[in-house]
CSV table of C-alpha atoms in Angstrom, one decimal:
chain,number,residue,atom,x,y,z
A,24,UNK,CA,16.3,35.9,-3.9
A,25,UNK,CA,15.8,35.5,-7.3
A,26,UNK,CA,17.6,34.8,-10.4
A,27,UNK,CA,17.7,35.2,-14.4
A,28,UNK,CA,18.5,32.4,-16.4
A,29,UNK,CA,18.7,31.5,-20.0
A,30,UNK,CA,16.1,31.1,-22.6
A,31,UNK,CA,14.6,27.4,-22.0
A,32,UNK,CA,16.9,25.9,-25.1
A,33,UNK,CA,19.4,27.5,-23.2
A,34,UNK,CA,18.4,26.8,-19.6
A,35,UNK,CA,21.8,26.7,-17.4
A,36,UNK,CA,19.7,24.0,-14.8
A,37,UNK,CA,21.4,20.3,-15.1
A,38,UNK,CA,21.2,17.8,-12.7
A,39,UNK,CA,24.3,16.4,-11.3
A,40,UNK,CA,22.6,13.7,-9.5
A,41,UNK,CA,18.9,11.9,-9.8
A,42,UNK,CA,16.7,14.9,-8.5
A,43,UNK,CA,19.7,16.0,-6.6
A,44,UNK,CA,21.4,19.3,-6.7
A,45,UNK,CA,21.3,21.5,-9.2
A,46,UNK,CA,23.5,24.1,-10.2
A,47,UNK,CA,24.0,27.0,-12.2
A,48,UNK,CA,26.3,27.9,-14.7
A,49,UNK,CA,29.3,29.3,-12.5
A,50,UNK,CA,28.8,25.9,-10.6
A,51,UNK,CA,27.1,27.4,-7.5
A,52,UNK,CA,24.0,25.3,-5.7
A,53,UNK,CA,20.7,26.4,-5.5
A,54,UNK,CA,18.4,26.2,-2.9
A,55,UNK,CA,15.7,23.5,-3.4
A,56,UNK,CA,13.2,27.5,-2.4
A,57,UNK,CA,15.3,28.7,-5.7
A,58,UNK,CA,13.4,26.7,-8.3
A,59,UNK,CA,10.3,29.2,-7.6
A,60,UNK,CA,11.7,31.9,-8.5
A,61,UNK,CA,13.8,31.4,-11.6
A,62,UNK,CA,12.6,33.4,-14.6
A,63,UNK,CA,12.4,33.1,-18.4
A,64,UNK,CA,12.5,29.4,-17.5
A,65,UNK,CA,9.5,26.8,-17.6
A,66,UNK,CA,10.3,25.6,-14.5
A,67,UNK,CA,6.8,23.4,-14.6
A,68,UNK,CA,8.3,20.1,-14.1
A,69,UNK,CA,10.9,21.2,-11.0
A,70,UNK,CA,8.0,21.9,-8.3
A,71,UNK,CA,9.0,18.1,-6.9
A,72,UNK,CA,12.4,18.3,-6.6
A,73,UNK,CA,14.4,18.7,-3.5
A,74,UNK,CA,17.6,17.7,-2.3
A,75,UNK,CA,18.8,13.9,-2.3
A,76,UNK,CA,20.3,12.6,0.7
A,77,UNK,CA,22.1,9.8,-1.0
A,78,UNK,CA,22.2,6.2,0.0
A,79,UNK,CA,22.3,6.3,4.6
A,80,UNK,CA,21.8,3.0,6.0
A,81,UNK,CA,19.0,2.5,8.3
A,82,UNK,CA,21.8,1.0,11.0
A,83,UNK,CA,24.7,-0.4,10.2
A,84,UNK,CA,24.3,-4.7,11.6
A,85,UNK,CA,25.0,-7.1,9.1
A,86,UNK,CA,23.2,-9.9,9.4
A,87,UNK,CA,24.5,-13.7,7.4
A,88,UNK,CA,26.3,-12.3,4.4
A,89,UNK,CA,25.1,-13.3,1.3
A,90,UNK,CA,21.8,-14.2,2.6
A,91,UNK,CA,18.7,-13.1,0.1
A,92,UNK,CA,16.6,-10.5,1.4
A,93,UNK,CA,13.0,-10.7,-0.7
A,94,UNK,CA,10.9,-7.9,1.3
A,95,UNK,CA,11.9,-5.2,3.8
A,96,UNK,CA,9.2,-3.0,5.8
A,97,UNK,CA,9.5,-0.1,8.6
A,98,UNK,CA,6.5,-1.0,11.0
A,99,UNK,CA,5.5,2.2,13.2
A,100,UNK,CA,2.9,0.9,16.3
A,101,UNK,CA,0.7,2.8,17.8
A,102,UNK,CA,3.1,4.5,20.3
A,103,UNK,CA,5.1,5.8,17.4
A,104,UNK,CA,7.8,3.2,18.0
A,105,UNK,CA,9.5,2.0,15.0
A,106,UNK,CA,10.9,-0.8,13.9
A,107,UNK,CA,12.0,-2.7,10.8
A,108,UNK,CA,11.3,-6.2,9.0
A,109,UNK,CA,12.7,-8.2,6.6
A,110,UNK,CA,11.7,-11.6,4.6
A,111,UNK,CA,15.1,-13.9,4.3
A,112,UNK,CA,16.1,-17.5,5.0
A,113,UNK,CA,12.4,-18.1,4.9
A,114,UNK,CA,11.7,-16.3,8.3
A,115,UNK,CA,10.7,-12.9,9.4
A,116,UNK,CA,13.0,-11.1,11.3
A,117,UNK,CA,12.7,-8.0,13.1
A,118,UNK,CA,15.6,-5.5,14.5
A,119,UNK,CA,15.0,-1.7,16.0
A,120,UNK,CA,18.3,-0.5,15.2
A,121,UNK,CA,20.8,-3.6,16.2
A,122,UNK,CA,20.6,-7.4,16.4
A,123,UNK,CA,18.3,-9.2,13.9
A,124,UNK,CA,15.8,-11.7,16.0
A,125,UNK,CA,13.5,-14.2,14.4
A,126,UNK,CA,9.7,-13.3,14.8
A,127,UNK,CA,8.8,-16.7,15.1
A,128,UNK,CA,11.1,-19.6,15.1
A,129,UNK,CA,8.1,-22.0,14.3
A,130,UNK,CA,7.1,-20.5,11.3
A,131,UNK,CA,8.7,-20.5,8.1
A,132,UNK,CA,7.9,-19.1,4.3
A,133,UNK,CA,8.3,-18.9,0.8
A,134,UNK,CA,11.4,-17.5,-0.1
A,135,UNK,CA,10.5,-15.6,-2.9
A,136,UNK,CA,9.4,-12.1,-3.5
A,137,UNK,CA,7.3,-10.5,0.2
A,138,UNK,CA,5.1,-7.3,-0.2
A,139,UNK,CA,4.5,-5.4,2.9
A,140,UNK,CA,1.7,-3.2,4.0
A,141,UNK,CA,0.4,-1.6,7.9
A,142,UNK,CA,-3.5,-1.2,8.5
A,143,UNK,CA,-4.9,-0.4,11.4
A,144,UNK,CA,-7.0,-3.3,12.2
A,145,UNK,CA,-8.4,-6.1,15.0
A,146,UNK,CA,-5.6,-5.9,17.6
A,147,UNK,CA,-3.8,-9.2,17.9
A,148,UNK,CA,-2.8,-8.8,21.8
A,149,UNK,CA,-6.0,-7.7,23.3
A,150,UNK,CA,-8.4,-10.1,24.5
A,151,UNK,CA,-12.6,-9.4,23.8
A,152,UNK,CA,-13.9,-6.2,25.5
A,153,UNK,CA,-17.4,-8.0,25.4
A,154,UNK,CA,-19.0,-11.0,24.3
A,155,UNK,CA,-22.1,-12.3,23.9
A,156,UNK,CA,-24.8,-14.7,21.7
A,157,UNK,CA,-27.2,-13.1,19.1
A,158,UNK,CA,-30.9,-13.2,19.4
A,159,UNK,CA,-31.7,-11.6,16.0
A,160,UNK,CA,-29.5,-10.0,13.5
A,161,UNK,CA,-30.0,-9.2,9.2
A,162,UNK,CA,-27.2,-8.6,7.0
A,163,UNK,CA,-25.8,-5.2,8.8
A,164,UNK,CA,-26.6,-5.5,12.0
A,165,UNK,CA,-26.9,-8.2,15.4
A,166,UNK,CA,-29.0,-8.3,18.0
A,167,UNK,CA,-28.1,-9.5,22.0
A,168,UNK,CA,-31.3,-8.8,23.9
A,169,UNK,CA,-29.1,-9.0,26.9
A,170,UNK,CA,-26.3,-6.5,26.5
A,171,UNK,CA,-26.5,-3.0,28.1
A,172,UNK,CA,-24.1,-1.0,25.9
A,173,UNK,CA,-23.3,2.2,26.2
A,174,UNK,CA,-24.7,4.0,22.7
A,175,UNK,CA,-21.8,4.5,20.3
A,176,UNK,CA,-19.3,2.5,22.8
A,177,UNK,CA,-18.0,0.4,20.2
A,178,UNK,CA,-17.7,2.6,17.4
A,179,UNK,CA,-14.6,1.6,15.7
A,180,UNK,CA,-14.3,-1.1,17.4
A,181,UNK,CA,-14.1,-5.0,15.1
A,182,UNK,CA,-16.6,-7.5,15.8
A,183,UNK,CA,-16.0,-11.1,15.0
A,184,UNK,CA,-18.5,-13.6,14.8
A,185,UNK,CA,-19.1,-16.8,13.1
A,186,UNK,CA,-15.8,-16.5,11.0
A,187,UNK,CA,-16.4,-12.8,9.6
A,188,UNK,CA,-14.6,-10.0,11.0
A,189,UNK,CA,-16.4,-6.8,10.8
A,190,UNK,CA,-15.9,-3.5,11.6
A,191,UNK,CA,-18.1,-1.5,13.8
A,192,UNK,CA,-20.1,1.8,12.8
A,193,UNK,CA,-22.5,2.7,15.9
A,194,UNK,CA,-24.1,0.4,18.7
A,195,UNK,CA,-27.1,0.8,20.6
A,196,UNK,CA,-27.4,-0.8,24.0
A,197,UNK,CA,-28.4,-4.4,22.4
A,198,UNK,CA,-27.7,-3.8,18.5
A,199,UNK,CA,-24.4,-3.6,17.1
A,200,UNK,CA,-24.0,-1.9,13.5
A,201,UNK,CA,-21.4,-3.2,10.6
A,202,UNK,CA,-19.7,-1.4,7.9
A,203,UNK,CA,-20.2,-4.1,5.5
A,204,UNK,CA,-22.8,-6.6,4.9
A,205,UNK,CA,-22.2,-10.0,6.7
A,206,UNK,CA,-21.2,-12.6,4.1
A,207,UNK,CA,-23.5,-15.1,5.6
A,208,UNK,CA,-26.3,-13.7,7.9
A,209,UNK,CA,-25.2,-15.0,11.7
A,210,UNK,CA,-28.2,-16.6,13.8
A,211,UNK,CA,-28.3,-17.5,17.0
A,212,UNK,CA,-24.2,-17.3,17.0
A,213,UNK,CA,-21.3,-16.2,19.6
A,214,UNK,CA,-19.5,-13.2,19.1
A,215,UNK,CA,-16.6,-10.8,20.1
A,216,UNK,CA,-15.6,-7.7,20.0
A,217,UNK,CA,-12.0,-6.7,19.9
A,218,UNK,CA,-10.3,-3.3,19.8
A,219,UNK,CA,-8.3,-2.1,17.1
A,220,UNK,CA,-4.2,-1.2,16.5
A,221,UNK,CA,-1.7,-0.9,14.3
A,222,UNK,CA,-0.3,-4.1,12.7
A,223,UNK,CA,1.3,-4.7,9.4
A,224,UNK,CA,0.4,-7.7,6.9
A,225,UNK,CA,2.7,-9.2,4.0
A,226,UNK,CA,2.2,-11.6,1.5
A,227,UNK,CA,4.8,-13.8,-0.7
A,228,UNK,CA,2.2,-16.0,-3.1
A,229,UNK,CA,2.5,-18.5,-1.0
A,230,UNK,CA,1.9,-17.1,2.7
A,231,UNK,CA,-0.2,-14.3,4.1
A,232,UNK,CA,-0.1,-13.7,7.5
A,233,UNK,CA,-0.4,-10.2,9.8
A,234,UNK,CA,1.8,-9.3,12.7
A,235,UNK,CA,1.6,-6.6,16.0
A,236,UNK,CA,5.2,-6.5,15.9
A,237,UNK,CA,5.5,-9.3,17.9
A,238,UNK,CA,3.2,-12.5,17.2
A,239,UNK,CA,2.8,-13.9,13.6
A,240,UNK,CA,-0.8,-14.5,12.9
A,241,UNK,CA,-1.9,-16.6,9.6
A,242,UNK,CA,-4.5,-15.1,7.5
A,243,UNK,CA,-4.2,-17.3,4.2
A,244,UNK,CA,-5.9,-20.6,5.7
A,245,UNK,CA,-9.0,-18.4,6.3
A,246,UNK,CA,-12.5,-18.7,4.5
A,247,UNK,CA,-12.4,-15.0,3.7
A,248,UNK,CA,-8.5,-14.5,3.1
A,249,UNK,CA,-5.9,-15.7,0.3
A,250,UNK,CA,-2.6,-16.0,0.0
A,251,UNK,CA,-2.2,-13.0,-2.3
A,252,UNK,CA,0.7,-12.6,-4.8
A,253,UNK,CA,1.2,-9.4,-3.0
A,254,UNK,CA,-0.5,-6.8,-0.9
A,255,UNK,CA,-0.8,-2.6,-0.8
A,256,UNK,CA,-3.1,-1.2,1.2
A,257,UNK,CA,-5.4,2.3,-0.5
A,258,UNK,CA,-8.3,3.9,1.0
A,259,UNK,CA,-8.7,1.9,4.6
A,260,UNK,CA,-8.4,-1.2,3.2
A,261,UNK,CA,-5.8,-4.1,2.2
A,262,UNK,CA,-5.8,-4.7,-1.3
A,263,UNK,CA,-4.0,-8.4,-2.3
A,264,UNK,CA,-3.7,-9.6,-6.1
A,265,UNK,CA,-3.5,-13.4,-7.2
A,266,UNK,CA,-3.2,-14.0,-10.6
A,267,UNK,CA,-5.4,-12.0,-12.9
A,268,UNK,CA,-8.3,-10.6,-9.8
A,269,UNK,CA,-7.4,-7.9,-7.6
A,270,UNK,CA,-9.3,-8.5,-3.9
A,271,UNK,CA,-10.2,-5.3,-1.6
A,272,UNK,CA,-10.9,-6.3,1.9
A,273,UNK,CA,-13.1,-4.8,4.4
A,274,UNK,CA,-12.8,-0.9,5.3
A,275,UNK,CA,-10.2,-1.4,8.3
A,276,UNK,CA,-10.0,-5.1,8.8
A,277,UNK,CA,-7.4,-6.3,6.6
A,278,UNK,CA,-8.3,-10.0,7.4
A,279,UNK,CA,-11.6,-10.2,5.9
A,280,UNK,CA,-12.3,-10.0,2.3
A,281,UNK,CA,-15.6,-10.6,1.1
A,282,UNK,CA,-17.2,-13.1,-1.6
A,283,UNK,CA,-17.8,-10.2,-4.0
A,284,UNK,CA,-15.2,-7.6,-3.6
A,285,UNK,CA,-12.7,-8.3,-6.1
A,286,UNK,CA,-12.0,-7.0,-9.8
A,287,UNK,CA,-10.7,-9.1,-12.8
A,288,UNK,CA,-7.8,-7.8,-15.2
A,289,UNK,CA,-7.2,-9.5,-18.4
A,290,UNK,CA,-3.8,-10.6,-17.6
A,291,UNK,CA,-1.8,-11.8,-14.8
A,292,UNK,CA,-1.3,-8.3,-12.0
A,293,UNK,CA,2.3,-8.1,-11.5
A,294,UNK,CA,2.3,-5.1,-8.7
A,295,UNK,CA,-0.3,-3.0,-7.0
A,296,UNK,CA,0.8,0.9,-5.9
A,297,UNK,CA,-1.0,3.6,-4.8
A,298,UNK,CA,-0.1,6.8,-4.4
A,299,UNK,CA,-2.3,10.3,-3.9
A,300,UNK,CA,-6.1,9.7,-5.1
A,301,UNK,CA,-5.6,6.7,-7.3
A,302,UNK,CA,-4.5,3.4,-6.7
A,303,UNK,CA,-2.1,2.2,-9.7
A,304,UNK,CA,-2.4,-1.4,-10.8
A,305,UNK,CA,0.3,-2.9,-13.4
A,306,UNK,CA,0.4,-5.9,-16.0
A,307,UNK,CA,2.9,-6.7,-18.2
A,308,UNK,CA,1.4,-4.6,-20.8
A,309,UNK,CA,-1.3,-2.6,-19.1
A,310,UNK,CA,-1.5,-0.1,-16.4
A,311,UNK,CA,-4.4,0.8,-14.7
A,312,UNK,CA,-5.7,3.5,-12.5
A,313,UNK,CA,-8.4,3.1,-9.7
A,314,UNK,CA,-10.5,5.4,-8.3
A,315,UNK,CA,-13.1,5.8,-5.0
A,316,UNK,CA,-12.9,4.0,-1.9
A,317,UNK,CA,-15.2,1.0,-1.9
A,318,UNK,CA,-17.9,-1.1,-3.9
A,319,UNK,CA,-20.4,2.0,-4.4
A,320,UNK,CA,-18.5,4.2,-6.2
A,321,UNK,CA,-15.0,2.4,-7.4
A,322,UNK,CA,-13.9,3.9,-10.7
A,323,UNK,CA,-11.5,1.6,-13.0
A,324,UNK,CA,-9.5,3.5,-15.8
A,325,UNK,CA,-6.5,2.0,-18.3
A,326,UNK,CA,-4.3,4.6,-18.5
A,327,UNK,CA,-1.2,3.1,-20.4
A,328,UNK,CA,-1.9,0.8,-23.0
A,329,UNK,CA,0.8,-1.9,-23.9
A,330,UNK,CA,3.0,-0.1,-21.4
A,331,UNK,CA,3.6,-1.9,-17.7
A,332,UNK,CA,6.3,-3.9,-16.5
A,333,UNK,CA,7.2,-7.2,-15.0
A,334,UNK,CA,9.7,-6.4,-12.5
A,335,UNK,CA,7.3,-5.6,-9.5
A,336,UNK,CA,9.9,-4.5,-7.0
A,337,UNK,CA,10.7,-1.6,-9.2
A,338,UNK,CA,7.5,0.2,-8.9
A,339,UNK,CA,8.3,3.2,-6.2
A,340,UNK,CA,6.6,6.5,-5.4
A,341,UNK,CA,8.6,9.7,-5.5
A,342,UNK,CA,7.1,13.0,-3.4
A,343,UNK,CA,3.6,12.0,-4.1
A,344,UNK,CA,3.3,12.9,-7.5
A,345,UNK,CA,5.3,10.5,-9.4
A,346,UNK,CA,5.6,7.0,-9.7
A,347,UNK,CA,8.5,5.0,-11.1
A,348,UNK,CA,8.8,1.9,-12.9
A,349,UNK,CA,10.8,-0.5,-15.0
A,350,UNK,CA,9.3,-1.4,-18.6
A,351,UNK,CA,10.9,-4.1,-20.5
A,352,UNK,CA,10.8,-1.7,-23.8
A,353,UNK,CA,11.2,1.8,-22.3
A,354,UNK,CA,13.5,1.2,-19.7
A,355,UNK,CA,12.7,3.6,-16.8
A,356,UNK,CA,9.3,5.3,-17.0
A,357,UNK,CA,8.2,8.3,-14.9
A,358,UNK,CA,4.4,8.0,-14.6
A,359,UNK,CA,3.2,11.4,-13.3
A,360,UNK,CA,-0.3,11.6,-11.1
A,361,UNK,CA,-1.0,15.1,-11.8
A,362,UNK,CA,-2.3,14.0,-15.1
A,363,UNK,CA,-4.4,11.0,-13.9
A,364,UNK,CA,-8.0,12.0,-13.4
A,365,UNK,CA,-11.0,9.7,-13.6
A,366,UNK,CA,-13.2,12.1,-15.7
A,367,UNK,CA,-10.6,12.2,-18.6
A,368,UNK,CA,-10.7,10.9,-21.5
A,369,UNK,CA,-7.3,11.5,-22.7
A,370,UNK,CA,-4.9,10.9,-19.5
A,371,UNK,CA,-1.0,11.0,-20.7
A,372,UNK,CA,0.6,10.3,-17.6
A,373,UNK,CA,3.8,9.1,-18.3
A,374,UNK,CA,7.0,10.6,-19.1
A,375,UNK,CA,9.9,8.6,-21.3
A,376,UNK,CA,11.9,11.5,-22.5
A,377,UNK,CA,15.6,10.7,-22.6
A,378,UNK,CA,16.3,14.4,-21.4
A,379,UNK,CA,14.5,13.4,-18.2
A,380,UNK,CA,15.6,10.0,-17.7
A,381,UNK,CA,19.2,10.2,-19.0
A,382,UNK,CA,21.6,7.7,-18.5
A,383,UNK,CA,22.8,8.6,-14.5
A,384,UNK,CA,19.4,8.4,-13.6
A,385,UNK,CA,19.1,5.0,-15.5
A,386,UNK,CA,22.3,4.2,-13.9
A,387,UNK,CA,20.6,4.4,-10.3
């Protein structure tokens, strides 16, 4: 089915709710398939809108009125099983559709503003699949002159030895093979191997810990961890900000982030999003796009200058080609990632036209 509408200054498409349903002129709804077909219409900009289904709670348990909630996060294991997380009353609590239980009534955190994020990464309730004690090793590689591996067994796999936790890109039946280069070369040192799984990390400023959904494991006491104003995790590996320097941790170990993997911004990094091929990162007055997926071939572009926001929590992805945001001079800004591209010179990404963000969309 197809229809014919109006000349463009003329166009009979409004939006009733923020990329809700539209309508036509006589007031009946289109089908989200519809906005393909429309002629004598630049219909350019609807290719990403569909249907909203409104504001559905997850499950309906209150849990202590009034209480502040400063970070909420939908954790998905392994087995697909899914459950949900929130930072309030300094503690982590976890439901699956009912009752809210403490985590971990011994631990307790900041009570301020939590970023969440899930990596797949050394599994917390799995004991060593094999240990051992080097007898050689260089910066990629160790050496147990006693181990009968089976070639290629541990691919995947984390190994963790002498503090660094590394993950695993072939073996041979005495040499085990690292993704990245050991911080500090191990000799003559114990190791362990661990599987890998599912588990989901978040950060406050103050506190960075990881969890399997079940036990709370603290990552900011660590030689090679921090406790990061926040966390987002792009290309296989965690990303935290503190302050002005943006860390990226090893390719799927979100525990271990080495001496030299970080970049510096100018001013303080107030949120870190990424969405499609680019990983977003906002100032106050800045944004910034980055590109690749580790040391060899990262790719750092400004993209808005004198435009970002302070209000972290406002930064959210919308059908994986825009990104929204709060700006302290231009209100609600629509930062699309169909123009981002790290070979132009000329990116204009964002949208503020008042036609586009009118005031019920403001209003949301």
């Amino acid at each position: 089915m197809s229809r014919s509408v109006s000349a463009p200054s003329l166009s009979t498409i409004t939006l009733d709710k923020f990329l809700g349903m539209t309508q036509d002129r006589s007031g009946m709804e289109m089908e989200k398939s519809e906005f393909y077909d429309l002629t004598n219409i630049r219909n350019n900009n609807l290719e990403g809108l569909q249907v909203r289904s409104g504001s559905v709670k997850v499950f309906s348990e209150t849990h202590t009125t009034g209480s502040k909630v400063y970070g909420v996060h939908t954790f998905i294991d392994d087995a697909g099983n899914e459950s949900y997380f929130k930072a309030a009353n300094a503690k982590l609590y976890k439901s699956t559709g009912g009752a809210w239980s403490v985590v971990d009534t011994t631990s307790s955190f900041a009570n301020t503003t939590t970023f969440f994020a899930t990596l797949n990464t050394r599994d917390t309730g799995q004991t060593a699949t094999t240990t051992g004690t080097t007898t050689d090793s260089d910066f990629t590689s160790i050496t147990d002159s006693g181990e009968t591996n089976t070639v290629n067994a541990l691919l995947k796999s984390v190994l963790y030895i002498g503090s660094e936790t590394k993950l695993i890109t072939a073996n041979t039946a005495d040499i085990i093979y690292v993704q990245e280069r050991f911080d500090v070369q191990p000799s003559s040192a114990a190791y362990k191997v661990y599987p890998r799984a599912q588990e989901f990390f978040f950060a406050n400023g103050t506190n960075f810990y990881k969890c399997d959904g079940t036990t709370l494991t603290r990552l900011d006491n660590l030689v090679f961890a921090y406790d990061f104003d926040g966390i987002e995790v792009y290309q296989g590996r965690l990303w935290g900000w503190k302050g002005t320097r943006l860390h990226y941790s090893d390719l799927g170990v979100g525990e271990h982030f080495s001496r030299n993997s970080w970049y510096d911004f100018a001013t303080p990094i107030k949120c870190v999003k990424s969405i499609g091929g680019a990983l977003i990162i906002y100032e106050q007055r800045r944004t910034s796009a980055m590109f690749g997926d580790d040391s060899t071939n990262l790719f750092r572009q400004i993209i808005l200058e004198g435009v970002g926001t302070n209000s972290p929590k406002t930064v959210a992805n919308y059908h994986g080609l825009y990104q929204f945001f709060l700006s302290e001079d231009l209100e609600v800004v629509v930062l699309s990632t169909k123009s981002i591209s790290p070979s132009s010179e000329s990116n204009e990404p964002f949208s503020i036209s008042r036609d586009y963000i009118s005031g019920l969309i403001s209003a949301q």
